[in-house]
PDB file of C-alpha atoms and ligand atoms in Angstrom:
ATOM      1  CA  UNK A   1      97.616 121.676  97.672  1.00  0.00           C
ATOM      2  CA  UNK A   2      98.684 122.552  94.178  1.00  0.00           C
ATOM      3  CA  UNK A   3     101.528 121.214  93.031  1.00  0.00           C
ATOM      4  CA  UNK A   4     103.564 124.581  92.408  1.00  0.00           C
ATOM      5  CA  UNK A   5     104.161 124.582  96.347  1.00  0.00           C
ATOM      6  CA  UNK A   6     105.975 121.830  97.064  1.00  0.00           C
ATOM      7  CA  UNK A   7     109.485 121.607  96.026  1.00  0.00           C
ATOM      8  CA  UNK A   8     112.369 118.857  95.828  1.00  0.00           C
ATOM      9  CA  UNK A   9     115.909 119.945  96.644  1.00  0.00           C
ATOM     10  CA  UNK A  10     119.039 117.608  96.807  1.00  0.00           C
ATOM     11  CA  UNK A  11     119.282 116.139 100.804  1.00  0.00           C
ATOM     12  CA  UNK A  12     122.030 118.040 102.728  1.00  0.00           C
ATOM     13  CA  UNK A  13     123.945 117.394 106.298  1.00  0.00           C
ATOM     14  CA  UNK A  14     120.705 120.202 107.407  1.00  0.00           C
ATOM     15  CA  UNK A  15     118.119 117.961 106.623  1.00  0.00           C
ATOM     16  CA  UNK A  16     119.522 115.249 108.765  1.00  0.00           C
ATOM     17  CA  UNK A  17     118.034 115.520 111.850  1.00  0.00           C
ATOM     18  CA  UNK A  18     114.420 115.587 109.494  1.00  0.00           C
ATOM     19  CA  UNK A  19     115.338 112.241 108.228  1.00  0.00           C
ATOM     20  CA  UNK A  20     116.044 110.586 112.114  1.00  0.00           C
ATOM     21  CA  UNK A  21     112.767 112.362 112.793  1.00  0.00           C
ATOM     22  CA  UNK A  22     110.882 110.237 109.984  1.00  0.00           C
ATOM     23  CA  UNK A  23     113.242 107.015 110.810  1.00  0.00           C
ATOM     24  CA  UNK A  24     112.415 106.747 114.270  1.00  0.00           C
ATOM     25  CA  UNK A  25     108.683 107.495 113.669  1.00  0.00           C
ATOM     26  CA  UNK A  26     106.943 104.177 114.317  1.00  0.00           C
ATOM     27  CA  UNK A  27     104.000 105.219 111.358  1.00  0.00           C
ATOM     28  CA  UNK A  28     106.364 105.869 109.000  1.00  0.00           C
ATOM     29  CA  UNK A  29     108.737 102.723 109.161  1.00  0.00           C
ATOM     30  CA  UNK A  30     105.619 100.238 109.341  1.00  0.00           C
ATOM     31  CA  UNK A  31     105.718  99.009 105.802  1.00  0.00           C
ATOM     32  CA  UNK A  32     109.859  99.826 105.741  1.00  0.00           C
ATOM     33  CA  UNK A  33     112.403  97.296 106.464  1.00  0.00           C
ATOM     34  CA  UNK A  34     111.774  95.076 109.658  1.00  0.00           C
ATOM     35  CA  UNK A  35     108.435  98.062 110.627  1.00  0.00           C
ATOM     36  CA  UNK A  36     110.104  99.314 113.411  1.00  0.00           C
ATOM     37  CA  UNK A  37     111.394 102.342 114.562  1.00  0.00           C
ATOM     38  CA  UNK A  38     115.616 102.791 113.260  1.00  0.00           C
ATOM     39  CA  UNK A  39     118.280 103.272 115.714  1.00  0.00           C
ATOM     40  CA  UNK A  40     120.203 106.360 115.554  1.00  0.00           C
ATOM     41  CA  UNK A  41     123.236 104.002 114.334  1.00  0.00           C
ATOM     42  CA  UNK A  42     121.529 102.893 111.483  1.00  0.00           C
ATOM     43  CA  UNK A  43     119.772 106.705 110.788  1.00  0.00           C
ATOM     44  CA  UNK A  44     123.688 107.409 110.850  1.00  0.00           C
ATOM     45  CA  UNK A  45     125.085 105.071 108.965  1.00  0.00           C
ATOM     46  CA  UNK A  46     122.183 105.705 105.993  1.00  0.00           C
ATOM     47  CA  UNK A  47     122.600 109.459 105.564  1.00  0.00           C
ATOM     48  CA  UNK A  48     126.430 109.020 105.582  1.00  0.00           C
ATOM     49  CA  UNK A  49     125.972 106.885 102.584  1.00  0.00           C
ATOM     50  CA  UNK A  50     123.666 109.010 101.049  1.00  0.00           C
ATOM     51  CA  UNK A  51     125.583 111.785 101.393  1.00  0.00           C
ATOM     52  CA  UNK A  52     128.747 110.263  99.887  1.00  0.00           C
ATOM     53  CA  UNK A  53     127.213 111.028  96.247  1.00  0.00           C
ATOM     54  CA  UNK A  54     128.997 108.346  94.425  1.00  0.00           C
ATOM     55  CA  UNK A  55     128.800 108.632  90.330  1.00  0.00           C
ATOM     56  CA  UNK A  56     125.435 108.061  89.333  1.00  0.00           C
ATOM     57  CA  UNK A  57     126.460 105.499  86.752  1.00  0.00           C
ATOM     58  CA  UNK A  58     127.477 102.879  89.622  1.00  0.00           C
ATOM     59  CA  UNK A  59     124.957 100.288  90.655  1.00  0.00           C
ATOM     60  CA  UNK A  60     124.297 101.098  94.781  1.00  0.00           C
ATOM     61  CA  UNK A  61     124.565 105.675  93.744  1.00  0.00           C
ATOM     62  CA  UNK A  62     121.786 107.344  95.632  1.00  0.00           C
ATOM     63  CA  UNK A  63     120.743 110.429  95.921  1.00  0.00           C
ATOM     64  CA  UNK A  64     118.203 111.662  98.038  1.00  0.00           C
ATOM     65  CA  UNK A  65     116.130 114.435  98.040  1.00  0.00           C
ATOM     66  CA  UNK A  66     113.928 116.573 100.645  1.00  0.00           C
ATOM     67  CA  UNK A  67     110.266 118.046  99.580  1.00  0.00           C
ATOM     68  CA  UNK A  68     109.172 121.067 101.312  1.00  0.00           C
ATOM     69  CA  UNK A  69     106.511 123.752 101.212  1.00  0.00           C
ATOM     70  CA  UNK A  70     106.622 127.204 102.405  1.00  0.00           C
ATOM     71  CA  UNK A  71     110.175 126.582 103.397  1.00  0.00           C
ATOM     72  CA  UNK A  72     109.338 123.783 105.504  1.00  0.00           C
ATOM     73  CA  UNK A  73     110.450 119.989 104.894  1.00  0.00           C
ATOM     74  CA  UNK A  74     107.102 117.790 104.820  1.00  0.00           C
ATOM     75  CA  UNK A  75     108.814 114.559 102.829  1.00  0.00           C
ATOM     76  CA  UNK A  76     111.764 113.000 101.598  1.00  0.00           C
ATOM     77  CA  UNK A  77     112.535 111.457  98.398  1.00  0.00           C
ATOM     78  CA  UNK A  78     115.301 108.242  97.818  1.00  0.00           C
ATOM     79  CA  UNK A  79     116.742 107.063  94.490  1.00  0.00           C
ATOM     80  CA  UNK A  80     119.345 104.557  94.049  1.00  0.00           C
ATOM     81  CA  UNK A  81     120.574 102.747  90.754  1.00  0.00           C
ATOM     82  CA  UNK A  82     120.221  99.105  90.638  1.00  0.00           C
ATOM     83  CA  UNK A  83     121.258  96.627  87.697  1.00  0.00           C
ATOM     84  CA  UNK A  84     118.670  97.216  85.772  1.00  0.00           C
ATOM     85  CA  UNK A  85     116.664 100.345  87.132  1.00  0.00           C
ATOM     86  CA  UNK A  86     116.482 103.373  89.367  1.00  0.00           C
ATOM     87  CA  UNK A  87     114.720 102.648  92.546  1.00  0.00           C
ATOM     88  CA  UNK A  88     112.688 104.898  94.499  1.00  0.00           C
ATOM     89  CA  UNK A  89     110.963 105.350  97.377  1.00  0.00           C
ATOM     90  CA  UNK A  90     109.133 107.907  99.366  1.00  0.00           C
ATOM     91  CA  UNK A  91     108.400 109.213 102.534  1.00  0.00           C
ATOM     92  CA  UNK A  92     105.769 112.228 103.909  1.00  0.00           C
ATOM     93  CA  UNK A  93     105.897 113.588 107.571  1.00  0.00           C
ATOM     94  CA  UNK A  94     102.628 112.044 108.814  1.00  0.00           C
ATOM     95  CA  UNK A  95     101.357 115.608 110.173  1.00  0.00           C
ATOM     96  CA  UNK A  96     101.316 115.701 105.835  1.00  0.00           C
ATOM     97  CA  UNK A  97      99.553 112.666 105.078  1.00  0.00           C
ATOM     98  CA  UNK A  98      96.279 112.508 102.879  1.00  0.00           C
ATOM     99  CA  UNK A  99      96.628 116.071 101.649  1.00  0.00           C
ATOM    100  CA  UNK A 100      98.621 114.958  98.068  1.00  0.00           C
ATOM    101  CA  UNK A 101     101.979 115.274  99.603  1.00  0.00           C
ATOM    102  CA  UNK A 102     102.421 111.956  98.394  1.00  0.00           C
ATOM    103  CA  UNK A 103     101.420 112.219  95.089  1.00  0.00           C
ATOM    104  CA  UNK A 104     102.825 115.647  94.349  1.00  0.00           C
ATOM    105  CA  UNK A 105     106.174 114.458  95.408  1.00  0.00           C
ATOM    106  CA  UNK A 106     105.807 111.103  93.567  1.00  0.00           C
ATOM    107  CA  UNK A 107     104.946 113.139  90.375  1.00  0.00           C
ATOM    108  CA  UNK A 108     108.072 115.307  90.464  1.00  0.00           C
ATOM    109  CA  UNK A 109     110.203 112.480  91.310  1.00  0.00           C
ATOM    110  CA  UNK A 110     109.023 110.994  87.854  1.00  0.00           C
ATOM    111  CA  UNK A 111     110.001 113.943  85.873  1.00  0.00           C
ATOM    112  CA  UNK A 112     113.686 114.315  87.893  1.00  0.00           C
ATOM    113  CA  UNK A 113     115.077 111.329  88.743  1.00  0.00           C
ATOM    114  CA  UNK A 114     115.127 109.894  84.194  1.00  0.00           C
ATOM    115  CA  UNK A 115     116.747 113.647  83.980  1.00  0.00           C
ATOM    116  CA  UNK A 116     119.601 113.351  86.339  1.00  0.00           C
ATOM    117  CA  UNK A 117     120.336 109.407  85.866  1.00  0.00           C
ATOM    118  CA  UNK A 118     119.162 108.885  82.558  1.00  0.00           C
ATOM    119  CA  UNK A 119     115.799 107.657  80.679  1.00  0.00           C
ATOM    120  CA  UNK A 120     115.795 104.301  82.500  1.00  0.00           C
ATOM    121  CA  UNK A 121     113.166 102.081  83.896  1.00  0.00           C
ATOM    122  CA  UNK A 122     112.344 102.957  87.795  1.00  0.00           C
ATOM    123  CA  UNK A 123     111.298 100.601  90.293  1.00  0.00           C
ATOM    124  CA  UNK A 124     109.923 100.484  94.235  1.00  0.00           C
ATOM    125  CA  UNK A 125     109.825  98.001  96.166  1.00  0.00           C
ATOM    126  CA  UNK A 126     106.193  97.997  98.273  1.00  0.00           C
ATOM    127  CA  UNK A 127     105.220  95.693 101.498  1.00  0.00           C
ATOM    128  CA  UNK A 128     101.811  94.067 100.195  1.00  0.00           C
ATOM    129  CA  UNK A 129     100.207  95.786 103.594  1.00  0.00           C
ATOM    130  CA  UNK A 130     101.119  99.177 102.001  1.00  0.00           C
ATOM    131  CA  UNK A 131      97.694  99.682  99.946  1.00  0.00           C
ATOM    132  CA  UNK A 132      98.038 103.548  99.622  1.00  0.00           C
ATOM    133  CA  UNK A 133     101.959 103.391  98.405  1.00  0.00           C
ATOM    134  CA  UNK A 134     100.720 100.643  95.978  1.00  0.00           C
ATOM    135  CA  UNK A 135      97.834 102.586  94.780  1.00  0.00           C
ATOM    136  CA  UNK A 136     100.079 106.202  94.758  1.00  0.00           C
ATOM    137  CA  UNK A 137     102.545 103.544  92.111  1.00  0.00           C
ATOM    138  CA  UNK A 138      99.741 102.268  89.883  1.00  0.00           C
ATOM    139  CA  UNK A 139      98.030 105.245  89.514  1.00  0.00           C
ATOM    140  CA  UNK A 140     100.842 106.391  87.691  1.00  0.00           C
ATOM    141  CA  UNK A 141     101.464 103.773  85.651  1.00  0.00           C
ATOM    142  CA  UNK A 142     103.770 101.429  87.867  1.00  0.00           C
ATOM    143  CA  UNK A 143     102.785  97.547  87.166  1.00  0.00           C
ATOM    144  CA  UNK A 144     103.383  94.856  89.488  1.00  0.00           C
ATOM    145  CA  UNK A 145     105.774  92.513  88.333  1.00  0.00           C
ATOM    146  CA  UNK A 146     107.173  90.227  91.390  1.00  0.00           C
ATOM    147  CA  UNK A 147     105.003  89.267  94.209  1.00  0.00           C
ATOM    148  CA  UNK A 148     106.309  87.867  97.414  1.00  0.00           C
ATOM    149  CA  UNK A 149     105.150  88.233 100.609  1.00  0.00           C
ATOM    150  CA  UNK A 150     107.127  90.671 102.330  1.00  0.00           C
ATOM    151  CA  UNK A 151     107.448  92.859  99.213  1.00  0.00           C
ATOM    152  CA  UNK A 152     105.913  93.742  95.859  1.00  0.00           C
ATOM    153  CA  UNK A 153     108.032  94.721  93.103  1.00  0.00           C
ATOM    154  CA  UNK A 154     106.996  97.857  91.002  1.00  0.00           C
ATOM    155  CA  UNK A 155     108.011  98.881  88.098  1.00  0.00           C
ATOM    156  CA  UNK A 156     107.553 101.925  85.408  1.00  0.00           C
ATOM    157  CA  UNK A 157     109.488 101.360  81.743  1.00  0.00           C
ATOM    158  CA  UNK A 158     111.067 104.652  80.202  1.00  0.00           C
ATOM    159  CA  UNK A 159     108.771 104.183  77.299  1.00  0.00           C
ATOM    160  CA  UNK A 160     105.233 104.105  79.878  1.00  0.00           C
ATOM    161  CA  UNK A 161     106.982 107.397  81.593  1.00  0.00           C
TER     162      UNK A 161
HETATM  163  C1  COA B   1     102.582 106.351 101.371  1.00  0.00           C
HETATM  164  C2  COA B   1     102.682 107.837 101.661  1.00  0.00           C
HETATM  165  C3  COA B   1     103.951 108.387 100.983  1.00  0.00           C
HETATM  166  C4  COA B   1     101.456 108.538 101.081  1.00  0.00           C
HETATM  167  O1  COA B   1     101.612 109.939 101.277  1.00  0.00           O
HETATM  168  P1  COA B   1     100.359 110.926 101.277  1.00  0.00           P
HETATM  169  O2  COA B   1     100.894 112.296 101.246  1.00  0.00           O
HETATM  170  O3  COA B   1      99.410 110.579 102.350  1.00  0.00           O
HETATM  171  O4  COA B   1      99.718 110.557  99.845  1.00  0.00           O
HETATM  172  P2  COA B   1      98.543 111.307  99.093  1.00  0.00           P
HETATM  173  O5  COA B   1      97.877 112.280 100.014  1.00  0.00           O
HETATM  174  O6  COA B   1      99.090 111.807  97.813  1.00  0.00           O
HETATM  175  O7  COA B   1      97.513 110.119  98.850  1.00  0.00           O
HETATM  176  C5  COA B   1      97.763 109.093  97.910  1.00  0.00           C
HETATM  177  C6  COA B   1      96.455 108.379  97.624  1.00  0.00           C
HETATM  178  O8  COA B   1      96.074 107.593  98.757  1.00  0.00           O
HETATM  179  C7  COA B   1      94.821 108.037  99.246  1.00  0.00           C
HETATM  180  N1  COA B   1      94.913 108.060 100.707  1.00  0.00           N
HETATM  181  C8  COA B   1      95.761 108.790 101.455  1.00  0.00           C
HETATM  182  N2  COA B   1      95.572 108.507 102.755  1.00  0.00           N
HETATM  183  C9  COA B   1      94.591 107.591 102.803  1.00  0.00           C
HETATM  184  C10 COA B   1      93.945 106.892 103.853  1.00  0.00           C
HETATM  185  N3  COA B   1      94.291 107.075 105.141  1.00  0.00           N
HETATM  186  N4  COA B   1      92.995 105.986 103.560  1.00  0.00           N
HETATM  187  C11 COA B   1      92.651 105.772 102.267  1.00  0.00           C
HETATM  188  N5  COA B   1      93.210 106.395 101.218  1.00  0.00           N
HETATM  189  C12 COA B   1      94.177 107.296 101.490  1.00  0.00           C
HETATM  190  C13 COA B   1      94.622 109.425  98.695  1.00  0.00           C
HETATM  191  O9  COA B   1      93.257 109.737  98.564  1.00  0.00           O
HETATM  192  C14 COA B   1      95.299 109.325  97.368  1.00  0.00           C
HETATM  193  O10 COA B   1      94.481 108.718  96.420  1.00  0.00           O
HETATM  194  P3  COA B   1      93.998 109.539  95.143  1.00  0.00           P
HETATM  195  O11 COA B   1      95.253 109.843  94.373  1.00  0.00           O
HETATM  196  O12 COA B   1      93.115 108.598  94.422  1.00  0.00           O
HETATM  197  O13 COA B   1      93.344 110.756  95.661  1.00  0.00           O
HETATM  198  C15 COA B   1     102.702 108.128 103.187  1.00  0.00           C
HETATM  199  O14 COA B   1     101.605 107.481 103.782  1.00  0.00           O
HETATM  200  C16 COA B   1     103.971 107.676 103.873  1.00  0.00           C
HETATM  201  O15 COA B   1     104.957 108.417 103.919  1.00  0.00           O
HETATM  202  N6  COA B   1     103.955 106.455 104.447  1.00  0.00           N
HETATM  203  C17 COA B   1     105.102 105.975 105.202  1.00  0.00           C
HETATM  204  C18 COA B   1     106.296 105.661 104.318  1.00  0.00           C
HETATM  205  C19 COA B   1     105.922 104.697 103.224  1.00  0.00           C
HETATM  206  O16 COA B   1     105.279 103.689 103.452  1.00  0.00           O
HETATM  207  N7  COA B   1     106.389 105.025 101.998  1.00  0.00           N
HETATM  208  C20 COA B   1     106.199 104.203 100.837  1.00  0.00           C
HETATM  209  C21 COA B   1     107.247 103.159 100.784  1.00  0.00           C
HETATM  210  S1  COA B   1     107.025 102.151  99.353  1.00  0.00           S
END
């Protein structure tokens, strides 16, 4: 793929039913949360805060964004402000994987989430079992900073951007 076809665009009410697609797909929640499949109550309850679009100067903001090609949605992109950094994380329709979805998306998410919250230091946080998330990270300059083991902690300083 080159990276010219695959764009980000803000997350809207549409792309909802995309999102509970992804959620409640068993490959891609394995390394998420508890690695199981959401229920629609939680799919719910996340895109309602996501949607809310608080400022993007208070700790817990998110916005979220969708990547597609040709006009169709292949990924989705989260970012949320923490105390000390922007958070990210990352998600590609498994029909998608292994083709530099991934990669493509992470690379634009580099470039657009310092513009729209500021030149700050971005973090995601990685189950250890998640080699190709971790490698898609380091690859691009994320270092590993906390290790436990039910998640590693990522992170990529403004001035390594
Ligand atoms: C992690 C994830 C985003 C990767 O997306 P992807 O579109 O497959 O990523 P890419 O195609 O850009 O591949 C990334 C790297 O992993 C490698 N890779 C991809 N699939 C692989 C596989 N099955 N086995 C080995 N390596 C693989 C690619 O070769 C590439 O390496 P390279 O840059 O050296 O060429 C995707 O698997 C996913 O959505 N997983 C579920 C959600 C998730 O875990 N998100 C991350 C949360 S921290």
């Amino acid at each position: 793929m080159t990276s010219s076809s695959l764009l980000l665009r803000p997350f809207s009410g549409t792309d909802s039913e995309f999102f509970a697609t992804l959620a409640s797909d068993e490959r891609v929640v394995r390394f998420i949360g508890y690695g199981k499949p959401w229920n629609q109550q939680d799919i719910d309850a996340c895109i309602v805060s996501a949607l809310q679009h608080d400022d993007l100067n208070q700790v817990g903001a998110s916005r979220w964004f969708v990547a597609s090609m040709a006009g169709q949605a292949v990924g989705v992109v989260f970012s949320t402000r923490q105390e000390n950094s922007i958070e990210i994380g990352y998600w590609v329709s498994p029909a998608h994987w292994g083709r530099g979805v991934g990669g493509t998306m992470l690379d634009q998410t580099l470039v657009m989430v310092p513009e729209l919250f500021g030149l700050t230091t971005l973090s995601a946080g990685v189950a250890p079992g998640n080699t190709i998330s971790a490698k898609l990270l380091t690859k691009r300059g994320f270092t590993l900073t906390v290790h436990t083991d039910q998640l590693d902690h990522y992170v990529l300083s403004p001035q390594s951007n």
